[in-house]
PDB file of C-alpha atoms in Angstrom:
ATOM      1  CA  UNK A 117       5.177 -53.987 -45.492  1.00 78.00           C
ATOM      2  CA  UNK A 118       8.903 -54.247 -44.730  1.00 79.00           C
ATOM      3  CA  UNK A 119       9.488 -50.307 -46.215  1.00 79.00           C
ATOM      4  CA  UNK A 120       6.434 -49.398 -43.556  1.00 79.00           C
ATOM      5  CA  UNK A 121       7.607 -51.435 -40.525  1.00 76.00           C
ATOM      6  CA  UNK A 122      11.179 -49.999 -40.940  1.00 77.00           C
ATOM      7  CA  UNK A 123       9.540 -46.458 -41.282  1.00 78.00           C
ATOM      8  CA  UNK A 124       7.386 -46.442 -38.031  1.00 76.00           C
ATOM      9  CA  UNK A 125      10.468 -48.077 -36.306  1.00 71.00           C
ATOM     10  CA  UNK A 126      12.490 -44.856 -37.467  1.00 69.00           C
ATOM     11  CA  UNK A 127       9.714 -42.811 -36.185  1.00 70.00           C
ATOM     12  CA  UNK A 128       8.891 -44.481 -32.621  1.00 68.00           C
ATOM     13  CA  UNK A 129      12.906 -43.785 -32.354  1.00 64.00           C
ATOM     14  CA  UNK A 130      13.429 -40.784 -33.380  1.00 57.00           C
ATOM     15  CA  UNK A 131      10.238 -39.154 -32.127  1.00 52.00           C
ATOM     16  CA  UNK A 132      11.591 -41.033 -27.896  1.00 48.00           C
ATOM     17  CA  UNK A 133      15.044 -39.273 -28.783  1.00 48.00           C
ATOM     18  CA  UNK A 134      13.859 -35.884 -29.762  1.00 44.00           C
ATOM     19  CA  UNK A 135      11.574 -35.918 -26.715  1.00 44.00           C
ATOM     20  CA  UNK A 136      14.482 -36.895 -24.526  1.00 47.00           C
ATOM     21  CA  UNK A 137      16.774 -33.960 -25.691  1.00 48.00           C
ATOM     22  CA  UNK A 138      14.035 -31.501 -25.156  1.00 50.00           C
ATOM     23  CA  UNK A 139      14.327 -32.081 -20.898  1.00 69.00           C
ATOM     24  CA  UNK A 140      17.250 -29.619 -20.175  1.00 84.00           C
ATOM     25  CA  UNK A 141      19.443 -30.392 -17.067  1.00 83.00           C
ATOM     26  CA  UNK A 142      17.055 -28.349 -15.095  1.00 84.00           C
ATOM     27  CA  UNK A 143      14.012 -30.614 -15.875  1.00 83.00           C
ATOM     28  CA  UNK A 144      15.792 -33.922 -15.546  1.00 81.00           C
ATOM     29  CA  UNK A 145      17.174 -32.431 -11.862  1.00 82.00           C
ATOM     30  CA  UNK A 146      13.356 -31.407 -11.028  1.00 80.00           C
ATOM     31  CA  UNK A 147      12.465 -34.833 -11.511  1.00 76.00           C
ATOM     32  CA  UNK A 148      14.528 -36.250  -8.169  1.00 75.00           C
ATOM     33  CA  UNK A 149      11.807 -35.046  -6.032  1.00 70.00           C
ATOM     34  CA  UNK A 150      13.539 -32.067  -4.927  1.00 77.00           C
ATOM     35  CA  UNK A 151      11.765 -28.513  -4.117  1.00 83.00           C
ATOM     36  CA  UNK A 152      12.931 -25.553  -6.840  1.00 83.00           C
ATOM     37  CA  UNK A 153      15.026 -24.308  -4.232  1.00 87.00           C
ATOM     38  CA  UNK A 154      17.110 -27.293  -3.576  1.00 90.00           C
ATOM     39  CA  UNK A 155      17.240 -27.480  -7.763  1.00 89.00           C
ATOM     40  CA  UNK A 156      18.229 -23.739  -8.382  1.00 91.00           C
ATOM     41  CA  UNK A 157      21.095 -24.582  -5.276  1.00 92.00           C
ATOM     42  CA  UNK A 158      22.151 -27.614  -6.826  1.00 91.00           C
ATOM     43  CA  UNK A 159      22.382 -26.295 -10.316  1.00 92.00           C
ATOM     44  CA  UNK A 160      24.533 -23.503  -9.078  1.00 93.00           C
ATOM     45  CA  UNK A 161      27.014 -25.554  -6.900  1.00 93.00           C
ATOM     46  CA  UNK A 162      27.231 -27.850 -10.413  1.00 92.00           C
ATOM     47  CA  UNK A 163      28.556 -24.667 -12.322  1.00 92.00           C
ATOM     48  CA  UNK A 164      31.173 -23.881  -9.367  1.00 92.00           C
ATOM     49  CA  UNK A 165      29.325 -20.910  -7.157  1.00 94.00           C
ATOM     50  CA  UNK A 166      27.892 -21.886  -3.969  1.00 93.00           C
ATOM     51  CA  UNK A 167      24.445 -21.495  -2.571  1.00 91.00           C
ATOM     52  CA  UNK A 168      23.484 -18.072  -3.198  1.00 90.00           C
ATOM     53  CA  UNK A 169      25.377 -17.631  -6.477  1.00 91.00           C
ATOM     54  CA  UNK A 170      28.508 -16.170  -5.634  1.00 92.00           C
ATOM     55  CA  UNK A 171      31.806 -17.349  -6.991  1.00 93.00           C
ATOM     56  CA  UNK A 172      34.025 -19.570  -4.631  1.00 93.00           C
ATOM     57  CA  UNK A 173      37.408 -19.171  -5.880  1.00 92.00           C
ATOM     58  CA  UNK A 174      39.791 -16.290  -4.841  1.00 92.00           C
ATOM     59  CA  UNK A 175      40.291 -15.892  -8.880  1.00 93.00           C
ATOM     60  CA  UNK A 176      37.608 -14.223 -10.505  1.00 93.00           C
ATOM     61  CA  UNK A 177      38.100 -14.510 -13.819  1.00 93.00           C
ATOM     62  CA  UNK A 178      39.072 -18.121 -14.008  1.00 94.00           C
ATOM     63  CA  UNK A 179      35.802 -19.042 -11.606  1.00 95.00           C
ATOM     64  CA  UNK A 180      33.885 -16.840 -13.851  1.00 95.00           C
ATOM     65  CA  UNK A 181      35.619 -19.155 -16.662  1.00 95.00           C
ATOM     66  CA  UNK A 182      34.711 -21.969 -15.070  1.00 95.00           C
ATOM     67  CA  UNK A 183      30.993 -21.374 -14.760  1.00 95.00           C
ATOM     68  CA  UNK A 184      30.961 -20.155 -18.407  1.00 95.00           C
ATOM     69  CA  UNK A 185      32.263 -23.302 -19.600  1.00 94.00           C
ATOM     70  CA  UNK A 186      28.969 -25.121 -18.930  1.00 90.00           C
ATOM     71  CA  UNK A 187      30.859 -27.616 -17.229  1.00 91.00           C
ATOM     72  CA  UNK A 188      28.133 -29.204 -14.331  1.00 90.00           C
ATOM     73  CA  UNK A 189      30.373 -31.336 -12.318  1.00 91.00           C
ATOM     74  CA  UNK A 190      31.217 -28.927  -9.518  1.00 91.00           C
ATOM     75  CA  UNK A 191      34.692 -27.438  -8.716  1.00 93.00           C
ATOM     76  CA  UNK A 192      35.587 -30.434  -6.045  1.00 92.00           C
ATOM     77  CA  UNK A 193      35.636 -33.480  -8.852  1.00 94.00           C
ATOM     78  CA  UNK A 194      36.990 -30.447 -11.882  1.00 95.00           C
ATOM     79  CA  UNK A 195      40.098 -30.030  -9.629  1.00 95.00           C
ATOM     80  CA  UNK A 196      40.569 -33.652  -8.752  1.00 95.00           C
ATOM     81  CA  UNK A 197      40.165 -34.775 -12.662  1.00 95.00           C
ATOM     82  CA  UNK A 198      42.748 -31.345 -13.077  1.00 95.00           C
ATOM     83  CA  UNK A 199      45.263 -33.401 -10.756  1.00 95.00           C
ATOM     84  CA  UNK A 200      44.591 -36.395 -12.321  1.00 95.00           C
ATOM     85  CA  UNK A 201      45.376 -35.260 -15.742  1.00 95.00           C
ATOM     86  CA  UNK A 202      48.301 -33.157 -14.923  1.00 95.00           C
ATOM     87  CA  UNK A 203      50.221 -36.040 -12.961  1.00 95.00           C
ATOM     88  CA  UNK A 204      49.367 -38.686 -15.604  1.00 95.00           C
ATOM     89  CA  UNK A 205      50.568 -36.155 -18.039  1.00 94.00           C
ATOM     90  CA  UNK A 206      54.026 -35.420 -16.250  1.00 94.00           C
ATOM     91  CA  UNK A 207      54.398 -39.169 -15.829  1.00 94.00           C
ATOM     92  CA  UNK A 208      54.077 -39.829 -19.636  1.00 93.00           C
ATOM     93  CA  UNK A 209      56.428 -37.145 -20.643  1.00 91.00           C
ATOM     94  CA  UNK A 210      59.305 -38.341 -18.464  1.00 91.00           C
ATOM     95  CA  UNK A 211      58.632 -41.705 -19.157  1.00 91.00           C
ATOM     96  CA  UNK A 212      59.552 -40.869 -22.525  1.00 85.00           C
ATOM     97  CA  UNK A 213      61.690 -38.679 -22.694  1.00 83.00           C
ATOM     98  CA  UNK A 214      63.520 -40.008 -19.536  1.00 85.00           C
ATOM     99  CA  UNK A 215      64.031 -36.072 -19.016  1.00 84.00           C
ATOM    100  CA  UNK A 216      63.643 -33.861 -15.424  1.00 90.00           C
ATOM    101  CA  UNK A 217      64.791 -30.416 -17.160  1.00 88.00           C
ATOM    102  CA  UNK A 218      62.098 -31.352 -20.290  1.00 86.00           C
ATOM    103  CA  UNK A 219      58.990 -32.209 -17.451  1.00 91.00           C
ATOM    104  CA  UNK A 220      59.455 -28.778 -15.735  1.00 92.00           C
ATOM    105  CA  UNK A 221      59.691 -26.835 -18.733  1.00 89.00           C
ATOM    106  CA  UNK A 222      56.309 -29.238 -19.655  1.00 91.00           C
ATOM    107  CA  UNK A 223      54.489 -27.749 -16.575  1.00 94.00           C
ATOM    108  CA  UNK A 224      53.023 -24.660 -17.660  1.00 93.00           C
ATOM    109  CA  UNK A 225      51.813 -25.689 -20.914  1.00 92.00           C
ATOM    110  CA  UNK A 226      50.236 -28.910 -19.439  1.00 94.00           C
ATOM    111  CA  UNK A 227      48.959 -28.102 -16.148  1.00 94.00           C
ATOM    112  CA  UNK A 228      48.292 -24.048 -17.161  1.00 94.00           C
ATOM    113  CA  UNK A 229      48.276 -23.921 -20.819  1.00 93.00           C
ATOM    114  CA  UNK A 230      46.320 -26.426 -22.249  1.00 95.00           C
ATOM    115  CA  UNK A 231      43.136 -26.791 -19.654  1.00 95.00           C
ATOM    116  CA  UNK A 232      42.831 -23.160 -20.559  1.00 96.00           C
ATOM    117  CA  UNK A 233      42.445 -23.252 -23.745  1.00 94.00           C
ATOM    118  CA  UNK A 234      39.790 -26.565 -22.940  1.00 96.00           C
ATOM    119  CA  UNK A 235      37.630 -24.223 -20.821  1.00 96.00           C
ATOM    120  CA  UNK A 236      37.516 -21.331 -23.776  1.00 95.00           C
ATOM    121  CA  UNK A 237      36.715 -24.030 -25.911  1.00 95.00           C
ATOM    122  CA  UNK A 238      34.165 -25.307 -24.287  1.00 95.00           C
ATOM    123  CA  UNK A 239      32.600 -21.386 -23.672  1.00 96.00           C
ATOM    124  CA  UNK A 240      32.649 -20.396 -26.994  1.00 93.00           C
ATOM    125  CA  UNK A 241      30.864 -23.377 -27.868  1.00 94.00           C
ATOM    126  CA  UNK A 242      28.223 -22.926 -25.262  1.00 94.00           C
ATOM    127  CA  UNK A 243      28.167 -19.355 -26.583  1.00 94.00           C
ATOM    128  CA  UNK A 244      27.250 -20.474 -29.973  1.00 92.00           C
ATOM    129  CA  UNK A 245      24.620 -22.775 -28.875  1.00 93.00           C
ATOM    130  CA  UNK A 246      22.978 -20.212 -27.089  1.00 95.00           C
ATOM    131  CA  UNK A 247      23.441 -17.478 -29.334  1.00 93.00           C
ATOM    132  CA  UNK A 248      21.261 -19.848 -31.886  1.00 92.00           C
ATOM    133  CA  UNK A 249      18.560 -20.389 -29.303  1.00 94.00           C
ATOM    134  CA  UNK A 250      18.593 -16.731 -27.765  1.00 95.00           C
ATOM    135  CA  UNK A 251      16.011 -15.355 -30.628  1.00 94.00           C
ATOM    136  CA  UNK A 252      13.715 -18.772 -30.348  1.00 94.00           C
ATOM    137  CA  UNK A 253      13.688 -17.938 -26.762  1.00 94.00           C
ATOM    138  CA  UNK A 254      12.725 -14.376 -27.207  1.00 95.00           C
ATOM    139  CA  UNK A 255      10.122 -14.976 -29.952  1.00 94.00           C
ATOM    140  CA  UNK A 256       9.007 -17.671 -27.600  1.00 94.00           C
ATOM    141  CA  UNK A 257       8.555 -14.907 -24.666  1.00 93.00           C
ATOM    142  CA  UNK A 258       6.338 -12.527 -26.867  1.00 93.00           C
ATOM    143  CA  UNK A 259       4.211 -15.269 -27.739  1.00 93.00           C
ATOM    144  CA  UNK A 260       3.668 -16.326 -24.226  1.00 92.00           C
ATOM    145  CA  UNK A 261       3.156 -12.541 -23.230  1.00 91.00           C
ATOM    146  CA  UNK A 262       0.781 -11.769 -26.226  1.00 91.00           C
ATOM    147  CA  UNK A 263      -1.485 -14.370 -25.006  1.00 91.00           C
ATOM    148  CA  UNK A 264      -1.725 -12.845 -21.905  1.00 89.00           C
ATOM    149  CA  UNK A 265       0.887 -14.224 -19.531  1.00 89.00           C
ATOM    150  CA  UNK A 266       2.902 -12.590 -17.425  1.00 88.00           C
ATOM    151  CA  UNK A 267       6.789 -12.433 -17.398  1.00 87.00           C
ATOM    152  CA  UNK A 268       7.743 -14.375 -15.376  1.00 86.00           C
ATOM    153  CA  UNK A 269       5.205 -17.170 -16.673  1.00 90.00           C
ATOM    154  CA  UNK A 270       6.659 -16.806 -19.758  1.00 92.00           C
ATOM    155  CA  UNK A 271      10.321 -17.069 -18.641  1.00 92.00           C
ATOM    156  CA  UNK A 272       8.933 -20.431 -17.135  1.00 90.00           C
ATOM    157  CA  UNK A 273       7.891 -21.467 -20.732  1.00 91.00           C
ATOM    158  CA  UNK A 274      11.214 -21.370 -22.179  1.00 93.00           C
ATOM    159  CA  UNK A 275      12.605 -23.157 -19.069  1.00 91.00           C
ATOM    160  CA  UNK A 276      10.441 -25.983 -19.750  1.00 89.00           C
ATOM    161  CA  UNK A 277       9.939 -26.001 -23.982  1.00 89.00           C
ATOM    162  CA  UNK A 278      13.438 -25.286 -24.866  1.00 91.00           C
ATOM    163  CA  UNK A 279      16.690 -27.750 -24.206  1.00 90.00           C
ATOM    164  CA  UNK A 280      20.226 -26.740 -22.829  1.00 89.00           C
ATOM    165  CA  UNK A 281      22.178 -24.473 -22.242  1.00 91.00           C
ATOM    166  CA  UNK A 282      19.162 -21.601 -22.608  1.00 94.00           C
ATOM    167  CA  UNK A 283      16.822 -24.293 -20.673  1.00 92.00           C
ATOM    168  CA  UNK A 284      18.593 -24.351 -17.791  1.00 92.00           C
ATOM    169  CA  UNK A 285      19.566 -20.373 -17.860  1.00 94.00           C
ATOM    170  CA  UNK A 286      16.039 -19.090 -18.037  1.00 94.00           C
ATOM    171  CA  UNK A 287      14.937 -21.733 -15.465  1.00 93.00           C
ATOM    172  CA  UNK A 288      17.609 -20.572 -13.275  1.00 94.00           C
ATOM    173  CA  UNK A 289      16.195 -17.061 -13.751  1.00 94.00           C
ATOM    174  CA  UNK A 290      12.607 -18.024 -13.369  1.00 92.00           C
ATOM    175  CA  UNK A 291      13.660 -19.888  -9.738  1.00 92.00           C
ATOM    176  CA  UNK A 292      15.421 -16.721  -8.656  1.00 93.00           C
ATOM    177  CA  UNK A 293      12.135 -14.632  -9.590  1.00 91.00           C
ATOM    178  CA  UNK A 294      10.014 -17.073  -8.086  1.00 89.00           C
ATOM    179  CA  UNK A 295      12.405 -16.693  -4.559  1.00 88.00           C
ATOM    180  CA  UNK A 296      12.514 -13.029  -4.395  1.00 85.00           C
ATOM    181  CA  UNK A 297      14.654 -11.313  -6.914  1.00 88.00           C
ATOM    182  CA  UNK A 298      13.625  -8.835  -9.432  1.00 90.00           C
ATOM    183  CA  UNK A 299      13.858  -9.864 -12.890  1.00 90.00           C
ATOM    184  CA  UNK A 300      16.604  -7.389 -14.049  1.00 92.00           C
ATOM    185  CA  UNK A 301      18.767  -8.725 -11.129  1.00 93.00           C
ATOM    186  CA  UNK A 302      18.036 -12.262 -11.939  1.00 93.00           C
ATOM    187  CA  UNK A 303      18.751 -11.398 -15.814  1.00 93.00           C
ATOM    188  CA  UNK A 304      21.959  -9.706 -15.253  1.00 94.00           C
ATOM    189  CA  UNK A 305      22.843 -13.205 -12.669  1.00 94.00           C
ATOM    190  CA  UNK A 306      22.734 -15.069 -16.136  1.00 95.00           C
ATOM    191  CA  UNK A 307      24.871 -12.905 -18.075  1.00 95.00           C
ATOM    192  CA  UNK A 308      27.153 -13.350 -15.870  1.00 94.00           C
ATOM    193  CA  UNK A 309      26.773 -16.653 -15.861  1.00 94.00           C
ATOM    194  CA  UNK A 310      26.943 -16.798 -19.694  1.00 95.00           C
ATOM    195  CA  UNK A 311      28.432 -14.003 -20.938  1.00 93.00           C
ATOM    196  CA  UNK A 312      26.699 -13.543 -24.197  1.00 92.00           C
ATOM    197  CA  UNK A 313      27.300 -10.576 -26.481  1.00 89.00           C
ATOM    198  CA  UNK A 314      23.834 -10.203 -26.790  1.00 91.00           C
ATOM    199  CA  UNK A 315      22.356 -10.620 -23.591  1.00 93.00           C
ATOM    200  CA  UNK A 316      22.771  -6.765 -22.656  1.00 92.00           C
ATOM    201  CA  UNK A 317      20.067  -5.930 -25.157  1.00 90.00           C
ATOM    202  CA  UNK A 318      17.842  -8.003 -23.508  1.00 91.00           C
ATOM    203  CA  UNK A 319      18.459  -7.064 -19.879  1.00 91.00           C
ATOM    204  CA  UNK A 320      18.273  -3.311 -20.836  1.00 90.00           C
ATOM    205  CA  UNK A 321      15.011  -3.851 -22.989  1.00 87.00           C
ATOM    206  CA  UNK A 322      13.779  -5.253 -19.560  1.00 88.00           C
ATOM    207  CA  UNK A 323      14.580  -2.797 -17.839  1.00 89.00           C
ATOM    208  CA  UNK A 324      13.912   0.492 -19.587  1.00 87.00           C
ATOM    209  CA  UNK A 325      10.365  -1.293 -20.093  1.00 84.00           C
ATOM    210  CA  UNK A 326      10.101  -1.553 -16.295  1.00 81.00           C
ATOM    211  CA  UNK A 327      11.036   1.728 -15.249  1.00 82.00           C
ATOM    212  CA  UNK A 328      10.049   3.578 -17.836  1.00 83.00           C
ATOM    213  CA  UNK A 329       6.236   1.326 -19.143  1.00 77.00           C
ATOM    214  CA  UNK A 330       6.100   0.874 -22.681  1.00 78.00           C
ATOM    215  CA  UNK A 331       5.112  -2.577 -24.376  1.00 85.00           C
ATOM    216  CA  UNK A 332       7.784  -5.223 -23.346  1.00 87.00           C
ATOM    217  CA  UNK A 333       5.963  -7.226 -26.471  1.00 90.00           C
ATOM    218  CA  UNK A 334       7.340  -5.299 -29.182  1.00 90.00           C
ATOM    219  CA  UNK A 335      10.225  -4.489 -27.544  1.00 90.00           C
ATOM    220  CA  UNK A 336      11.418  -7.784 -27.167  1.00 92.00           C
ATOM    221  CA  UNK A 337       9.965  -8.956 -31.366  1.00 92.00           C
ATOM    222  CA  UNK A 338      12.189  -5.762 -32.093  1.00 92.00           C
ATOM    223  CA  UNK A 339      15.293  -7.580 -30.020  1.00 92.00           C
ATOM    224  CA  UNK A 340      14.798 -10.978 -31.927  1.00 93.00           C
ATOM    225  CA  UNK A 341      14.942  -9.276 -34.980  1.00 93.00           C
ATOM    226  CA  UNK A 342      18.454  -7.362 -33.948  1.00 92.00           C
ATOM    227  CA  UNK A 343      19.945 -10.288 -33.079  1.00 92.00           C
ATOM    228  CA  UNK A 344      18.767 -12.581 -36.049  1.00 93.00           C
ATOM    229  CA  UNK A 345      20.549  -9.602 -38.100  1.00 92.00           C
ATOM    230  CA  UNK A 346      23.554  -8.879 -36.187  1.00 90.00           C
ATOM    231  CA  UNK A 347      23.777 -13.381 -36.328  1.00 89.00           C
ATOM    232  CA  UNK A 348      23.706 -13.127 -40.023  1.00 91.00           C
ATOM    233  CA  UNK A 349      26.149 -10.244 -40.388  1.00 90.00           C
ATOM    234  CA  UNK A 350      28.332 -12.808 -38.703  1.00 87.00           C
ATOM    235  CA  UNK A 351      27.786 -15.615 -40.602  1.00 88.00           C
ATOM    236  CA  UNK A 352      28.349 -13.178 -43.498  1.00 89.00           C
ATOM    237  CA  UNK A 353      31.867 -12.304 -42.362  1.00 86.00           C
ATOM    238  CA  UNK A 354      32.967 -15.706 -41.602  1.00 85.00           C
ATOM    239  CA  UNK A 355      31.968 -16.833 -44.948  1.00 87.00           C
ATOM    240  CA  UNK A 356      34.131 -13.902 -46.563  1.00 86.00           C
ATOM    241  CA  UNK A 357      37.087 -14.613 -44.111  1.00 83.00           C
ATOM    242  CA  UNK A 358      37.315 -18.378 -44.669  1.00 86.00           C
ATOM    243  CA  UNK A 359      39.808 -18.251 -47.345  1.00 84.00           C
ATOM    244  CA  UNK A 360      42.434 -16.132 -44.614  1.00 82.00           C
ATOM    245  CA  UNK A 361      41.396 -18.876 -41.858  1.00 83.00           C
ATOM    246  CA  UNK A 362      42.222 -21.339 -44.492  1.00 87.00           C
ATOM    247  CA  UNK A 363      45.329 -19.960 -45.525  1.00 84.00           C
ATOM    248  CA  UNK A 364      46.412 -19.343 -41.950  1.00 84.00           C
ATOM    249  CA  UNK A 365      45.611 -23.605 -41.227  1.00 86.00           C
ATOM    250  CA  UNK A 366      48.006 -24.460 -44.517  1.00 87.00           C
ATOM    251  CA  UNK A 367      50.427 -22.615 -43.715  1.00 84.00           C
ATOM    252  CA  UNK A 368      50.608 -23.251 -39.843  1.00 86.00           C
ATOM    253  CA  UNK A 369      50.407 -27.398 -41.155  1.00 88.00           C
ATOM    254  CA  UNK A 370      52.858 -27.378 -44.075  1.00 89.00           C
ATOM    255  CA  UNK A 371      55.833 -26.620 -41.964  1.00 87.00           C
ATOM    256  CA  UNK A 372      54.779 -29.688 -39.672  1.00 87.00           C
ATOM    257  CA  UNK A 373      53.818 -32.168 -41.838  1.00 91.00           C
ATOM    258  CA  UNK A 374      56.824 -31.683 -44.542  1.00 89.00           C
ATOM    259  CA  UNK A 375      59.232 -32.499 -41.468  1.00 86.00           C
ATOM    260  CA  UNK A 376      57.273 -35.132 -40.509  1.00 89.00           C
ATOM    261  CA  UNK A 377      56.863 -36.625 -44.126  1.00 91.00           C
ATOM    262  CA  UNK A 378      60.918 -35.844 -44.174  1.00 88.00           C
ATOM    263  CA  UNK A 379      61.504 -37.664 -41.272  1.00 86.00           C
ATOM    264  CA  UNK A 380      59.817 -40.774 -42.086  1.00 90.00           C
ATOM    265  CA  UNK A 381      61.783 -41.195 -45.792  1.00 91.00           C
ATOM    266  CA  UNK A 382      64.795 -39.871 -44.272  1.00 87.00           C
ATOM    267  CA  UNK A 383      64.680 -40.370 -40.676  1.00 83.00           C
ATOM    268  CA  UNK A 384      68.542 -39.675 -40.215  1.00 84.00           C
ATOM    269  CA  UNK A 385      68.448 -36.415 -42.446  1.00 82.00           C
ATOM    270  CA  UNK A 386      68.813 -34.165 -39.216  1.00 80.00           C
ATOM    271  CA  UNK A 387      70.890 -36.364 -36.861  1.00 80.00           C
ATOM    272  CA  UNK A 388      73.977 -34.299 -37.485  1.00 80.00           C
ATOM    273  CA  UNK A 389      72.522 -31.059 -35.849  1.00 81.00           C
ATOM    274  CA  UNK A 390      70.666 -31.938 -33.622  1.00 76.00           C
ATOM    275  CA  UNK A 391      73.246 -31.484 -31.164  1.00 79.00           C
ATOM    276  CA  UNK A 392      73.876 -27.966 -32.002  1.00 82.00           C
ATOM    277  CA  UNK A 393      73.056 -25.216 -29.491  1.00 80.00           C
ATOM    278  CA  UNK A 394      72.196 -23.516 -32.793  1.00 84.00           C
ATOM    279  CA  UNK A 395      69.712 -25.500 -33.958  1.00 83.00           C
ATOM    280  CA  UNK A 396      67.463 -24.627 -31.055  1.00 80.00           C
ATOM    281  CA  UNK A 397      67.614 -21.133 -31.399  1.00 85.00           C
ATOM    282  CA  UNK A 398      66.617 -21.697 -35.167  1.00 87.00           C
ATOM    283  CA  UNK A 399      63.465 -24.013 -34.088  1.00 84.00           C
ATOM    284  CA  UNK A 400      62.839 -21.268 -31.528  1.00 86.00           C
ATOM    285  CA  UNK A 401      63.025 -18.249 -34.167  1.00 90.00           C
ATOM    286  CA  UNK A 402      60.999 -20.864 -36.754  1.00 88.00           C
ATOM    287  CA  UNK A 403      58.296 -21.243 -34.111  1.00 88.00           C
ATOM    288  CA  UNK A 404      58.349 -17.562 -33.489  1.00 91.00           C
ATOM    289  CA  UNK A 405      57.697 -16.190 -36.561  1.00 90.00           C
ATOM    290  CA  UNK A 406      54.996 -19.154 -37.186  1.00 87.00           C
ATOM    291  CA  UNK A 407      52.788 -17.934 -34.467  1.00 87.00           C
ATOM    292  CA  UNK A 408      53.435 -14.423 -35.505  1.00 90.00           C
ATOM    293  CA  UNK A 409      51.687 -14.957 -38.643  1.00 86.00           C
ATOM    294  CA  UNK A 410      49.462 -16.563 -37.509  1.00 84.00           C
ATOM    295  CA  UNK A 411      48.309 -13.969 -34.937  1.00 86.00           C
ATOM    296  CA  UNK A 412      48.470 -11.428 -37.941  1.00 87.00           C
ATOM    297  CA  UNK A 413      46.260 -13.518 -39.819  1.00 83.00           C
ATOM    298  CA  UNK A 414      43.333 -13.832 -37.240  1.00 82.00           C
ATOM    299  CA  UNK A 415      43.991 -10.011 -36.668  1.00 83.00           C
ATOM    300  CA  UNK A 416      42.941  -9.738 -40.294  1.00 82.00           C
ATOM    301  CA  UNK A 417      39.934 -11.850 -40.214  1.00 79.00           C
ATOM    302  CA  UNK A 418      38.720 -10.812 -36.883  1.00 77.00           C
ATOM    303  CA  UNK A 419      35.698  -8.603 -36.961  1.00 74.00           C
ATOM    304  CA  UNK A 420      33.584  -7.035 -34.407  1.00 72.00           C
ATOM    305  CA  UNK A 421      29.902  -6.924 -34.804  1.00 65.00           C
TER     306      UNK A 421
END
């Protein structure tokens, strides 16, 4: 009895969670009583464009960054945490090291630098995910369309059925279809919003189909199958190129952790040079040739598929 009551108590919990991580943002937004016009608007300002999905900021590419990111909190309350973060920063680094010349030299790498790398981060993880649900979606498409719905029905379907960040997209896509825009227009608006390898396929496939006729069903069970294959050629390479990545992470830690291991037993060992003009141009040529190698290393194990 206890083994059964723990077991349905897994399964009334787990069954509520996966339900609630099936609603995408799109679905959860529908459900404020707005119209799908006020959603699709909302959704966009959220991902930094305004109304009718044009970028905002003077600079392109770190807008088009921005929206890529995933990040849903709109540019206004992005640049105010950015401020936030960059003062608190400053403050803590000349707090401790009680140093103006050290803080300005600290500016570029905090305030430039390092929410840079943040927002690539956080792309090429969105990238992932959606590269892993892009041939679901597809397959997901041709059923829809083999049972005799049209496309933009079955665009609909994959807004609804599947869960962030392809929920969202296709609903995005499906709003702009429903509101007047063609769907190769309203396809190439999400790779831009994206900026998936893979994506071109698919908004070509569209659109050779729609110019051309043909039968968008096989078309598009022919484009899940490319991409399932082109995924697994890259999960073949990464597997081959581990040991460099590896190699490139032991030897970009060793140098690190054997001063700091030196440090602690023998925290004086380099107090009589650190005042040499010298020794900074050695830490400088040290740190030089580190990220050298390192950038030869993920030359080596960088492929393109």
């Amino acid at each position: 009895s206890a083994v059964l009551f723990a077991e349905a108590g897994y399964v009334l919990f787990a069954g509520n969670d996966g339900a609630r991580k099936r609603i995408n943002r799109r679905m959860r937004t529908s459900e404020n009583s707005l119209s799908q016009k006020d959603v699709l608007v909302q959704l966009r300002k959220e991902r930094g464009m305004d109304a009718d999905g044009n970028m905002i900021l003077p600079i392109a590419w770190l807008n088009q960054l921005i929206i890529q990111s995933g990040l849903t909190i709109g540019l206004g309350r992005i640049f105010g945490i950015w401020l936030t973060y960059v003062a608190v920063s400053l403050s803590a680094i000349l707090f401790l090291t009680f140093s103006i010349q050290i803080t300005a030299l600290s500016i570029p790498v905090v305030a430039l630098l390092i929410p840079y790398i943040y927002l690539r981060t956080r792309r090429k993880k969105k990238l992932n995910n959606f590269g892993k649900q892009l041939p679901e979606a597809i397959d997901l498409i041709t059923r829809s369309l083999k049972a005799g719905h049209p496309v933009p029905v079955a665009i609909s379907m994959v807004a609804r059925e599947m869960p962030d960040p392809i929920g969202s997209e296709f609903g995005m896509v499906a709003d702009e279809v429903t509101y007047g825009s063609d769907l190769v227009t309203a396809l190439l608006n999400m790779y831009q919003r994206v900026g998936h390898g893979d994506l071109p396929l698919l908004v070509s496939s569209v659109s050779i189909q729609s110019t051309t006729g043909g039968n968008l069903r096989e078309i598009l069970e022919s484009l899940a199958q490319v991409i399932r294959d082109r995924q697994k050629m890259k999960a073949k390479i990464k597997a081959i190129s581990a040991e460099g990545r590896m190699s490139a992470m032991f030897l970009t830690a060793m140098p690190v952790m054997l001063l700091i291991t030196l440090l602690t037993i023998m925290p004086f060992y380099y107090s009589g040079i650190w005042h040499w003009t010298e020794s900074y141009y050695f830490a400088g040529g040290l740190l030089f040739w580190l990220v050298t190698g390192n950038l030869m290393i993920m030359k080596m194990v960088s492929f393109k598929v």
